[in-house]
Coordinates of C-alpha atoms in Angstrom, one line a residue:
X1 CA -14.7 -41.6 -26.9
X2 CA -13.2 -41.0 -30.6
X3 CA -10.1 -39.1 -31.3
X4 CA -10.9 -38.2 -34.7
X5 CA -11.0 -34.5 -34.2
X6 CA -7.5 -34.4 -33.4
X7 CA -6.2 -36.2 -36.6
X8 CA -4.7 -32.9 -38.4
X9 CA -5.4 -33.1 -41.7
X10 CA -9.3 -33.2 -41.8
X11 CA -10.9 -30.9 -44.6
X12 CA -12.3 -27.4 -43.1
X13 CA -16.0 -26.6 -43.7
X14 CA -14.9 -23.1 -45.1
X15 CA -11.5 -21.6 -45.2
X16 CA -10.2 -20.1 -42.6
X17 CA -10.3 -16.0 -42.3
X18 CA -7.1 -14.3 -43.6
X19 CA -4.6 -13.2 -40.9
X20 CA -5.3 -10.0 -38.7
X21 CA -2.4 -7.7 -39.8
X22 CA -2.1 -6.0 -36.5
X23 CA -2.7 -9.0 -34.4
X24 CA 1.0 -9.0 -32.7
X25 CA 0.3 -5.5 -31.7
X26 CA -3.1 -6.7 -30.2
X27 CA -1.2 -9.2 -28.6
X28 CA 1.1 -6.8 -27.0
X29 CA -1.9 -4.6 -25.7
X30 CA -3.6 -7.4 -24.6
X31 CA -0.6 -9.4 -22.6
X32 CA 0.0 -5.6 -20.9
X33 CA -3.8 -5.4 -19.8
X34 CA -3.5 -8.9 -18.4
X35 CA -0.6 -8.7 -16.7
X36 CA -2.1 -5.3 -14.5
X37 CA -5.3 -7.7 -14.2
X38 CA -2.8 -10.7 -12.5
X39 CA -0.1 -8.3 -11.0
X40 CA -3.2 -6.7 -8.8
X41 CA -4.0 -10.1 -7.7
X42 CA -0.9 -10.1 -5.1
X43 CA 0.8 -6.6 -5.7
X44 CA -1.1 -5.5 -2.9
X45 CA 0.0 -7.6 -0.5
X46 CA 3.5 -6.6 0.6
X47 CA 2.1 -2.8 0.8
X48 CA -0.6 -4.0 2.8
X49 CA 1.2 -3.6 6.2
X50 CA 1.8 -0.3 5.4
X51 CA -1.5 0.5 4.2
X52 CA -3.4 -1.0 7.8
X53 CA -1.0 1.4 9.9
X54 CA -1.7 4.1 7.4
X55 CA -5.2 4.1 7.5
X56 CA -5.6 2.3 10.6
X57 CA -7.3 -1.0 9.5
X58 CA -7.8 -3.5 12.3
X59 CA -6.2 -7.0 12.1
X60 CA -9.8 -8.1 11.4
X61 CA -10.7 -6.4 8.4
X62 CA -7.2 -6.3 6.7
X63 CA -8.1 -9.4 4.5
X64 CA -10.6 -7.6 2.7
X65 CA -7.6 -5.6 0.7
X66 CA -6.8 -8.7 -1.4
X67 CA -10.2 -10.4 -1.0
X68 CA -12.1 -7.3 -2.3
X69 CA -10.6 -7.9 -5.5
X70 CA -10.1 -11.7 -6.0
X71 CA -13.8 -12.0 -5.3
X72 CA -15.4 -9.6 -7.3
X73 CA -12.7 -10.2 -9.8
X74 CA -13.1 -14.0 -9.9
X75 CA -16.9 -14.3 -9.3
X76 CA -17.9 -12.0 -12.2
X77 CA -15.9 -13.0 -14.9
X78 CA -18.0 -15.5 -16.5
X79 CA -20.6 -12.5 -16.8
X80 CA -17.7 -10.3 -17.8
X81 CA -17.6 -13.0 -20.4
X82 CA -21.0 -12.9 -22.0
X83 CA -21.3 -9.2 -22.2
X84 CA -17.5 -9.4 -24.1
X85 CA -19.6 -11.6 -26.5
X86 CA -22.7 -9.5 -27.0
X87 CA -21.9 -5.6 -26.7
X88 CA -18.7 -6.1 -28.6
X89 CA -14.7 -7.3 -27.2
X90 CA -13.1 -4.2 -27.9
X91 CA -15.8 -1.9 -26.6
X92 CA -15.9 -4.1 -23.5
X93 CA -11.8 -4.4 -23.3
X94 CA -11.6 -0.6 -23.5
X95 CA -14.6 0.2 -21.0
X96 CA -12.7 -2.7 -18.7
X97 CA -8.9 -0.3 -19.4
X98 CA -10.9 2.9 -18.5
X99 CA -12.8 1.7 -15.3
X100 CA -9.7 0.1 -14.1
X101 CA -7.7 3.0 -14.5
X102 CA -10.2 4.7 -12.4
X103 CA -10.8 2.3 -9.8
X104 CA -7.2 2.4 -9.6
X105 CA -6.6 5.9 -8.4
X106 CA -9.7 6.0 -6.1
X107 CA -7.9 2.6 -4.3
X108 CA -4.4 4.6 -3.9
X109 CA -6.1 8.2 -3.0
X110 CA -8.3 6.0 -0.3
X111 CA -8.3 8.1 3.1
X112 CA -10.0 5.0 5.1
X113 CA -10.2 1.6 4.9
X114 CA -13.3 0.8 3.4
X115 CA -12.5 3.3 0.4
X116 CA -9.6 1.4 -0.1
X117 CA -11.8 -2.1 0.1
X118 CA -14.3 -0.5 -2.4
X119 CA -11.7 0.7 -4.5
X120 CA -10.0 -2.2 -4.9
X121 CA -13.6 -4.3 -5.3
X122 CA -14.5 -2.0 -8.3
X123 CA -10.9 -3.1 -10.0
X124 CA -12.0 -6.4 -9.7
X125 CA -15.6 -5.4 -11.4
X126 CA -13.6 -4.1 -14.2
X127 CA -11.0 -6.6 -14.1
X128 CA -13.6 -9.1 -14.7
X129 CA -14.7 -6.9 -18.0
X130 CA -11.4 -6.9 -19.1
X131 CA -10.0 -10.2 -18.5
X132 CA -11.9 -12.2 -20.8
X133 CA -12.3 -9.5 -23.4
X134 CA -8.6 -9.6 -23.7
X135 CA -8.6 -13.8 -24.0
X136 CA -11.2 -13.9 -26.6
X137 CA -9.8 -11.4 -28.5
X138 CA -6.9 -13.7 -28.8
X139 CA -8.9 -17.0 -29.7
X140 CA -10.4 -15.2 -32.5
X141 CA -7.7 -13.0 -33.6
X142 CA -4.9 -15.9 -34.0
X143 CA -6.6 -18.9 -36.5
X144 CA -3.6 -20.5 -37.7
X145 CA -3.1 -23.3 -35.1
X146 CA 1.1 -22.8 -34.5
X147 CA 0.7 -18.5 -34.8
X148 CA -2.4 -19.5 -31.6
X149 CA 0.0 -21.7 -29.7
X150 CA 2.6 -18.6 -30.1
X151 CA -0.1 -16.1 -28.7
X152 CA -1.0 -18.7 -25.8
X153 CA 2.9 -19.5 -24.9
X154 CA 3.0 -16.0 -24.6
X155 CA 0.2 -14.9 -22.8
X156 CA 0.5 -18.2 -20.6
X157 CA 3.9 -16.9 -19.5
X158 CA 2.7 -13.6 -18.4
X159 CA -0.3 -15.0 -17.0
X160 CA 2.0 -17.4 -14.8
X161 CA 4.7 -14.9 -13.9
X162 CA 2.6 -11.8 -12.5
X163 CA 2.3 -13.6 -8.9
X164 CA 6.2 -13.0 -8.9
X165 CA 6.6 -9.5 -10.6
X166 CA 3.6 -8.1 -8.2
X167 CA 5.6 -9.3 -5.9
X168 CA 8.7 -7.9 -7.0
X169 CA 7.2 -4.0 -8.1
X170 CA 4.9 -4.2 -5.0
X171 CA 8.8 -4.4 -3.0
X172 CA 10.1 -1.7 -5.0
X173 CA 7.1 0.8 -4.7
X174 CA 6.4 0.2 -1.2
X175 CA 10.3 0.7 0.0
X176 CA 11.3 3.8 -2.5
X177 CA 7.8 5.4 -3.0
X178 CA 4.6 4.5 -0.8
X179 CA 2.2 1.7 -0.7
X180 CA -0.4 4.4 -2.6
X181 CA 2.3 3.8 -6.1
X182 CA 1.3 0.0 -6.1
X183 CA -2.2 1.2 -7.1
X184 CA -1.4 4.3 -9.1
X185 CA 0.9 2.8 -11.4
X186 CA -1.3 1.2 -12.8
X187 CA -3.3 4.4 -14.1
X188 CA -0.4 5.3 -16.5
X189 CA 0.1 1.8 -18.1
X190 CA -3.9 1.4 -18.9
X191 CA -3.7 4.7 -20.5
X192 CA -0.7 4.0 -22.9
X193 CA -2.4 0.3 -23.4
X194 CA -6.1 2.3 -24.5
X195 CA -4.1 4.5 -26.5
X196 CA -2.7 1.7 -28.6
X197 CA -5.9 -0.6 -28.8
X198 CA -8.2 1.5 -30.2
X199 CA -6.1 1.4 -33.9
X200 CA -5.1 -2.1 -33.5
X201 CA -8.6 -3.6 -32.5
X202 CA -10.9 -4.5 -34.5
X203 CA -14.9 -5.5 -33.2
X204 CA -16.3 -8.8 -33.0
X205 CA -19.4 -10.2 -31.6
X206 CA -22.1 -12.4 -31.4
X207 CA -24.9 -11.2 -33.5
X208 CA -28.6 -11.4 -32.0
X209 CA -30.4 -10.1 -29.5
X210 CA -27.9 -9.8 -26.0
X211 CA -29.8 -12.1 -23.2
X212 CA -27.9 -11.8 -20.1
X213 CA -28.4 -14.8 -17.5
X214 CA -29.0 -12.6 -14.2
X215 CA -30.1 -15.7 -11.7
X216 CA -26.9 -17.4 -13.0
X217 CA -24.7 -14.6 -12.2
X218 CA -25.9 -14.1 -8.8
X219 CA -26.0 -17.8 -7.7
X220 CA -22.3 -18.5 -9.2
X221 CA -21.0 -15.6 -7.5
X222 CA -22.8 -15.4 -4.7
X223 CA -22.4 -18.8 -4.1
X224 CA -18.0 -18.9 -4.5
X225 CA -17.8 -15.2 -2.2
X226 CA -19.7 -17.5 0.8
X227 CA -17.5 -20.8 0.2
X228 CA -14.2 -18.7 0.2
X229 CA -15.9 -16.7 3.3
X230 CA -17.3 -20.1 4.6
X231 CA -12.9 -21.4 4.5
X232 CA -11.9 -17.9 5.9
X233 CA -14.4 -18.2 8.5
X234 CA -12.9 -21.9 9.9
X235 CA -9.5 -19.8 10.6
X236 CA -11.0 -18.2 13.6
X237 CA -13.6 -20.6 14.2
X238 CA -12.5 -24.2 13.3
X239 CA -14.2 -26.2 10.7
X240 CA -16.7 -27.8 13.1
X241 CA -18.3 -24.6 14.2
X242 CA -21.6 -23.8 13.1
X243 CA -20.9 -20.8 11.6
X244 CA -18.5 -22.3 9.0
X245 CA -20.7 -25.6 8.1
X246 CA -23.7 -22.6 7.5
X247 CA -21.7 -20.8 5.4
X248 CA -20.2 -24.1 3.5
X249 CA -23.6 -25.4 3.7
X250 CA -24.8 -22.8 2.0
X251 CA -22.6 -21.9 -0.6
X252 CA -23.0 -25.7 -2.0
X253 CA -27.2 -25.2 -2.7
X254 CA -26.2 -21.5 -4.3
X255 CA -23.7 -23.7 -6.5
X256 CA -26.2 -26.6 -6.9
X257 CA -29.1 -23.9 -7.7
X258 CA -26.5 -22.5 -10.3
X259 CA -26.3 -25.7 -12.3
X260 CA -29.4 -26.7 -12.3
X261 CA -30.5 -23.0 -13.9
X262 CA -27.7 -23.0 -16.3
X263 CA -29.5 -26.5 -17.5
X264 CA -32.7 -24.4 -17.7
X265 CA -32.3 -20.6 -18.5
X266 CA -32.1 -19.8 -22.6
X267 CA -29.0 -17.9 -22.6
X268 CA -27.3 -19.5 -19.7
X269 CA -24.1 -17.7 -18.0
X270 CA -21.9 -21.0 -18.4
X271 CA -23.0 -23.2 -21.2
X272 CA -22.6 -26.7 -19.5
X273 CA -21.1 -27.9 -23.3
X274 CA -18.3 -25.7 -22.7
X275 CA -17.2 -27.7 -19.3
X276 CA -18.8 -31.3 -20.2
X277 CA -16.1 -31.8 -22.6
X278 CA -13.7 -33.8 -21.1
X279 CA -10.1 -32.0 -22.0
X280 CA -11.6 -28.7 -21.3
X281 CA -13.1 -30.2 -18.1
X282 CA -10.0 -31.4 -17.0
X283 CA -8.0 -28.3 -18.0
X284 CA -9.9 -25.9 -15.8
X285 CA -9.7 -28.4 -12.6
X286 CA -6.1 -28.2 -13.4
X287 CA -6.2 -24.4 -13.2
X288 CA -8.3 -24.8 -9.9
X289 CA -5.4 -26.8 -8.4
X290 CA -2.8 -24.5 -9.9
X291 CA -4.3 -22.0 -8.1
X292 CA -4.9 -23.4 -4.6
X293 CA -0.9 -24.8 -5.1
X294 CA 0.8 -21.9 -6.5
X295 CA -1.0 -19.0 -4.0
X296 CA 0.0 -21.6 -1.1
X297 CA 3.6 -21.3 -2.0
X298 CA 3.6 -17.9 -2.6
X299 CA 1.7 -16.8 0.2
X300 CA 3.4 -18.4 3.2
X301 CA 7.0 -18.4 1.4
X302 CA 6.5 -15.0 1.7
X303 CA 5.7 -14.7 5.6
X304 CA 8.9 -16.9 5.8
X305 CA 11.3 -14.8 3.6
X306 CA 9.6 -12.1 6.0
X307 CA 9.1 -13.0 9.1
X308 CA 11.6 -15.7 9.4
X309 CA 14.3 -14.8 7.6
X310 CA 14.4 -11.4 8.2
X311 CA 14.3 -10.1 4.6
X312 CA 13.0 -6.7 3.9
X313 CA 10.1 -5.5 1.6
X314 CA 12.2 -5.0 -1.6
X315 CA 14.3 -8.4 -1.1
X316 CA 11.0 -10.3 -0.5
X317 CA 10.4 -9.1 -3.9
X318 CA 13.8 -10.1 -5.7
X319 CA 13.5 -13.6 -4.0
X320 CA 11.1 -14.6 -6.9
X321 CA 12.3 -12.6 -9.3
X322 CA 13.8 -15.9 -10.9
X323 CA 10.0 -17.6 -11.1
X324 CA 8.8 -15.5 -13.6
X325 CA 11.9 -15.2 -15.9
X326 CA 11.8 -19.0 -15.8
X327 CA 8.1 -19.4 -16.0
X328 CA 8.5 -16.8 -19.4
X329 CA 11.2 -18.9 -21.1
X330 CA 9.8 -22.6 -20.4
X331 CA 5.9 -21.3 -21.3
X332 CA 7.4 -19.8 -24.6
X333 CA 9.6 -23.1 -25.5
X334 CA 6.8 -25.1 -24.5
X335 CA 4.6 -23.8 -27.5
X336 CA 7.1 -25.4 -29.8
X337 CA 7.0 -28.3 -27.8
X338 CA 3.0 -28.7 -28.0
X339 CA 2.7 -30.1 -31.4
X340 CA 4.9 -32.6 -31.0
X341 CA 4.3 -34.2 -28.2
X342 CA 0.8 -32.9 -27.4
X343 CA -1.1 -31.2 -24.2
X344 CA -1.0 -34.4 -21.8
X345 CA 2.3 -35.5 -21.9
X346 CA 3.5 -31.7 -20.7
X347 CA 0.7 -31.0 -18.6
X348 CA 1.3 -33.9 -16.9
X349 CA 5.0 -33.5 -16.4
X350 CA 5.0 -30.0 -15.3
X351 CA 2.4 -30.2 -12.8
X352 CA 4.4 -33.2 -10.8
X353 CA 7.6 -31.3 -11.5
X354 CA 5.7 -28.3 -9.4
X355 CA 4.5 -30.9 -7.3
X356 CA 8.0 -31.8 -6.1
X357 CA 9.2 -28.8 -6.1
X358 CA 6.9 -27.7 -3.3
X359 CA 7.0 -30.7 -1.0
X360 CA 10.9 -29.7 -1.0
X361 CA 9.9 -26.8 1.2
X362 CA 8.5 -29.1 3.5
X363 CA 12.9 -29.2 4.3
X364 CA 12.2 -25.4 5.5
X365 CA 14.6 -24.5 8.7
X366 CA 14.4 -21.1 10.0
X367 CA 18.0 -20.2 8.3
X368 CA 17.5 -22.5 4.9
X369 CA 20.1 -21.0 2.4
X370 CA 18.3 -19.5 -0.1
X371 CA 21.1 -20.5 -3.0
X372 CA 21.0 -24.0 -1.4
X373 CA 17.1 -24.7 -1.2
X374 CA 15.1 -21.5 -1.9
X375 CA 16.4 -21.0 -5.5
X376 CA 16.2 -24.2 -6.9
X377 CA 12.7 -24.9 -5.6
X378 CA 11.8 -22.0 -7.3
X379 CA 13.8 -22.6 -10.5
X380 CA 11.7 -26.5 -10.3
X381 CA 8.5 -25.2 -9.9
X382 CA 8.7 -22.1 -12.6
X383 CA 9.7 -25.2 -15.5
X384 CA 7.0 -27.0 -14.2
X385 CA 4.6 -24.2 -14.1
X386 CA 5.5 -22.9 -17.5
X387 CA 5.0 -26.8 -18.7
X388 CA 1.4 -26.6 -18.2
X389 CA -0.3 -23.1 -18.5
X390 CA 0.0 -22.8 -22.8
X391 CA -1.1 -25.9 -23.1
X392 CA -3.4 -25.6 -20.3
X393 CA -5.3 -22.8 -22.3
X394 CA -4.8 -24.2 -25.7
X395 CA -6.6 -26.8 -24.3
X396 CA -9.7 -24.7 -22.2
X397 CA -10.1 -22.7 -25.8
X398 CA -9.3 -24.9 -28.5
X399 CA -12.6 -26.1 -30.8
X400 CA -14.6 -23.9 -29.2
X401 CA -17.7 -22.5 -30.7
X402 CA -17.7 -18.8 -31.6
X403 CA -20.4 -17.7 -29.7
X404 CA -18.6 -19.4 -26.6
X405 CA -15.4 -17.6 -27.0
X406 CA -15.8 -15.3 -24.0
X407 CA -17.1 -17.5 -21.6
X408 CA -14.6 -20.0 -21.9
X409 CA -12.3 -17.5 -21.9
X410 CA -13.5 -16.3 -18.8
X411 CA -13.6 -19.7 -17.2
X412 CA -9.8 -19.7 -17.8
X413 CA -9.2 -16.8 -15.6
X414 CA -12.3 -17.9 -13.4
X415 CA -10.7 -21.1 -12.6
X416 CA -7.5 -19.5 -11.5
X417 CA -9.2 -17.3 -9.3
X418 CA -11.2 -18.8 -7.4
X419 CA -8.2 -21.3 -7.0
X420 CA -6.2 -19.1 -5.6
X421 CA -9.4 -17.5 -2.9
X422 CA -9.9 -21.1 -2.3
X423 CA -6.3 -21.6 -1.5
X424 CA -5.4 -18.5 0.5
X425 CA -8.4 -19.3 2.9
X426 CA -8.1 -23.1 2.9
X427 CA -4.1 -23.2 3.7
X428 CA -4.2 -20.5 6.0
X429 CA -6.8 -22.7 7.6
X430 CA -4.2 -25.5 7.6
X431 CA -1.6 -23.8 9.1
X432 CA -3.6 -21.5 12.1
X433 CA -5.1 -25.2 12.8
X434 CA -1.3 -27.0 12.6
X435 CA 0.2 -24.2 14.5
X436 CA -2.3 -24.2 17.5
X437 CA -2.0 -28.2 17.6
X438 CA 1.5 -28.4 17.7
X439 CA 1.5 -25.7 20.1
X440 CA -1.1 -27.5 22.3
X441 CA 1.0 -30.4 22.3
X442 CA 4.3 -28.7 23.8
X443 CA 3.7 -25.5 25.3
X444 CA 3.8 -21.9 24.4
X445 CA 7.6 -20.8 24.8
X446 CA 9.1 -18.3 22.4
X447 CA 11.5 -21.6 20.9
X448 CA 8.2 -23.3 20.8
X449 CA 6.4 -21.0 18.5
X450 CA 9.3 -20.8 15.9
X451 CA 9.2 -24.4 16.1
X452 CA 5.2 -24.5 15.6
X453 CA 5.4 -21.9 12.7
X454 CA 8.1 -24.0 10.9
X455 CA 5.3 -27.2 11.7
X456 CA 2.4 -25.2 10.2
X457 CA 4.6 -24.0 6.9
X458 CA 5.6 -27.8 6.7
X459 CA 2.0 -28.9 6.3
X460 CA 0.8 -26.2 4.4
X461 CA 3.9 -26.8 1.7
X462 CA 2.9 -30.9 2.2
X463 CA -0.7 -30.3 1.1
X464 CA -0.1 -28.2 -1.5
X465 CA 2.0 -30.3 -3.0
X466 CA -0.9 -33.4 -2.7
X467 CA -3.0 -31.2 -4.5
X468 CA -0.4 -30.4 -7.6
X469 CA 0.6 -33.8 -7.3
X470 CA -3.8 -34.1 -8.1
X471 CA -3.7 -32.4 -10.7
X472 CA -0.9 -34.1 -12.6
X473 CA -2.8 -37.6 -12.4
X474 CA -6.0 -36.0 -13.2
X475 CA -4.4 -34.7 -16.7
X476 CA -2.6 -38.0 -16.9
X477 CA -5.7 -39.9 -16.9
X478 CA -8.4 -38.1 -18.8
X479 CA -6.7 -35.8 -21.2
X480 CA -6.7 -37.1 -24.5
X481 CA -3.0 -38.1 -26.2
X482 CA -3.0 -36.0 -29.1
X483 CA -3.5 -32.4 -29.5
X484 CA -6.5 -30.9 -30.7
X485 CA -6.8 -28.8 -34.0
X486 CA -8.7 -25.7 -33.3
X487 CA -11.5 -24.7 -35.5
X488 CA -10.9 -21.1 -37.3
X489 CA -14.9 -19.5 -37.5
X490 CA -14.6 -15.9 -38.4
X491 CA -17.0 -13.6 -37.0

């Protein structure tokens, strides 16, 4: 395939629109609103034990406090997308701010479980309004190509470090406050964020009449909530039970029946263009595996900081409080770094660097130092992390059409998602399965199940690290060398 839309240089059809005054204030408001929209993702989880005994949620159903959101969240955004393009970004960014903020206080004033599960599903609905809103109003807003890679370092970095600060703030809340103040704080941050968007934003979308691509919607997200439920499902049940090869089974002809209508409907929810071209392609099974990688670490490193080290809510938190300062300073350096040596040569190195990083924990021992192997793992993986997400998205949203803006936006964080749901039920299949091998194979002593929970983080760190490992030869061989130029299309 030619290279010669990369060659920088080659003459512009019309000149490009003249720079949005206020766009680094709409950067600020839109980086805030993002990070609520990741932090949510996983601030949850350490105030999640203290939510089940407070409103008596059974082992069961306890899932459904995180899942709630990452599936609603995840499996709408590509509509969230297309209504962002049609009824107008900033309308749809400050309808996404407002419902949030709502959906927020009814999650942290829930009285039973499932208020709390249909709170936090509702954030996820808005989250999905929000999320690409906030993305495309970044690809449009930023047209001069090293200004964009600025914007993308930026919100690349934020993007990547709100696993660690929900972390982090969910510690801090849940210890000095209550579990309740990792939901509610987020009511006062989307109302400061509204209050400065509505100056600094201006409209922009697609002009003719709004077709919205129903059957697409509810095959694509139908289809993704039965495959993670299908992997959640082979925790209890095994992979070979019936129920699990139904779900599976079933979630793979919703995803085939979403295809083939997106080749067929007029308007279709995903534009097949906007995923056949090879670097974007690539860049969003990148984010996929990012996904599945990164939640794996995250998740069971922090049942072992917990559980097997002892730690306490709050120093759970401060544990990865060096991942996101990292992540922040190598994703901004690495927008410098971009131009010169373009999106496949970083990509590439950052994802084995986080590759290598997590196979290291494989080394876990129930007292590991945490200055000796815990720190520096994390150190490894944060460079390697904040190698590949700005170029990552400079590569998902560069040359895109106009009118395409907010769905490829939304495949960005759709990717990541549904990553990360794919990851927390697939490795949490990996290690209930290891566990209950090893302990089959030696017995069921108390030294035996320290010894088979260390087994199951082992393989769960080992195949998480064949999957980043993946991803890194996957950008190594199809990415293109040089670095695109991005078109600049005003509205």
């Amino acid at each position: 395939m030619s290279e010669d839309r990369a060659v920088v240089g080659a003459p512009s059809v019309s000149a490009p629109p003249a720079p949005d005054p206020r766009r680094w204030a709409l950067l600020a408001v839109v980086v805030t609103a993002q990070l609520l929209v990741v932090l949510d993702s996983t601030v949850i989880n350490i105030a999640l034990p203290s939510a089940q005994q407070a409103l008596h949620i059974s082992d069961a159903d306890r899932q459904w406090g995180v899942t709630a959101y990452t599936l609603t969240f995840g499996g709408l955004l590509l509509l969230g997308g297309r209504i962002a393009d049609y009824v107008g970004r900033k309308r749809v960014f400050l309808i996404g701010l407002a419902g949030f903020a709502v959906a927020s206080a009814l999650s942290g004033a829930a009285t039973t479980a499932w208020m709390l599960f249909a709170g936090r599903g509702l954030q996820g609905v808005f989250g999905a309004l929000l999320a690409p809103a906030a993305l495309s109003l970044i690809t449009i807003t930023f047209t001069e190509p090293g200004e964009r890679a600025k914007a993308f370092g930026i919100f690349g970095a934020v993007n990547g470090a709100g696993a660690a600060v929900g972390a982090l703030v969910g510690g801090l809340l849940t210890e000095y406050a209550s579990w309740r103040w990792c939901l509610f704080f987020n009511v006062p941050v989307t109302v400061i964020a509204f209050a400065f968007a509505v100056p600094n934003m201006r409209e922009s979308r697609v002009e003719g009449r709004a077709r919205y691509d129903i059957a697409g919607a509810l095959l694509g997200t139908v289809g993704l909530i039965t495959l993670v439920y299908g992997f959640t499902t082979a925790a209890n049940e095994g992979w070979s039970s019936g129920r699990t090869l139904g779900l599976i089974g079933c979630a793979l002809v919703l995803l085939v029946a979403f295809v083939v209508v997106e080749t067929r409907v007029r308007t279709p929810l995903l534009p097949l263009r906007v995923v056949l071209d090879r670097d974007r392609g690539v860049a969003y099974l990148t984010s996929v595996l990012l996904g599945i990688g990164s939640m794996g670490m995250f998740l069971f490193m922090m049942y072992y900081v917990q559980q097997t080290l002892g730690y306490s809510a709050l120093k759970a938190g401060v544990v990865f409080l060096p991942f996101p300062i990292c992540v922040v300073v190598t994703a901004t350096y690495t927008a410098n770094l971009l131009p010169r040596f373009g999106a496949r040569a970083l990509m590439t190195t950052g994802a084995a660097l986080a590759a290598v990083a997590v196979l290291t924990l494989a080394l876990l021992e129930p007292d590991s130092s945490y200055f000796g192997l815990i720190l520096p793992v994390l150190v490894v993986m944060s460079v390697g992390m904040g190698l590949v997400y700005t170029p990552m998205n400079n590569v998902a949203l560069s040359g895109i059409e106009y009118a395409d803006a907010g769905v490829a936006s939304a495949l960005v964080n759709t990717s990541q998602q549904i990553g990360g749901s794919l990851g927390v039920a697939l490795l949490n299949t990996v290690f209930t399965t290891s566990v209950a091998d090893y302990l089959d194979s030696s017995g069921s002593t108390p030294a035996d199940m320290t010894d088979a929970t260390m087994h199951g983080y082992h393989v769960v760190f080992v195949v998480s690290a064949v999957l980043l490992a993946l991803s890194a030869l996957v950008v190594g061989a199809f990415v293109r060398a040089l670095p695109k130029v991005p078109r600049t299309t005003s509205a």
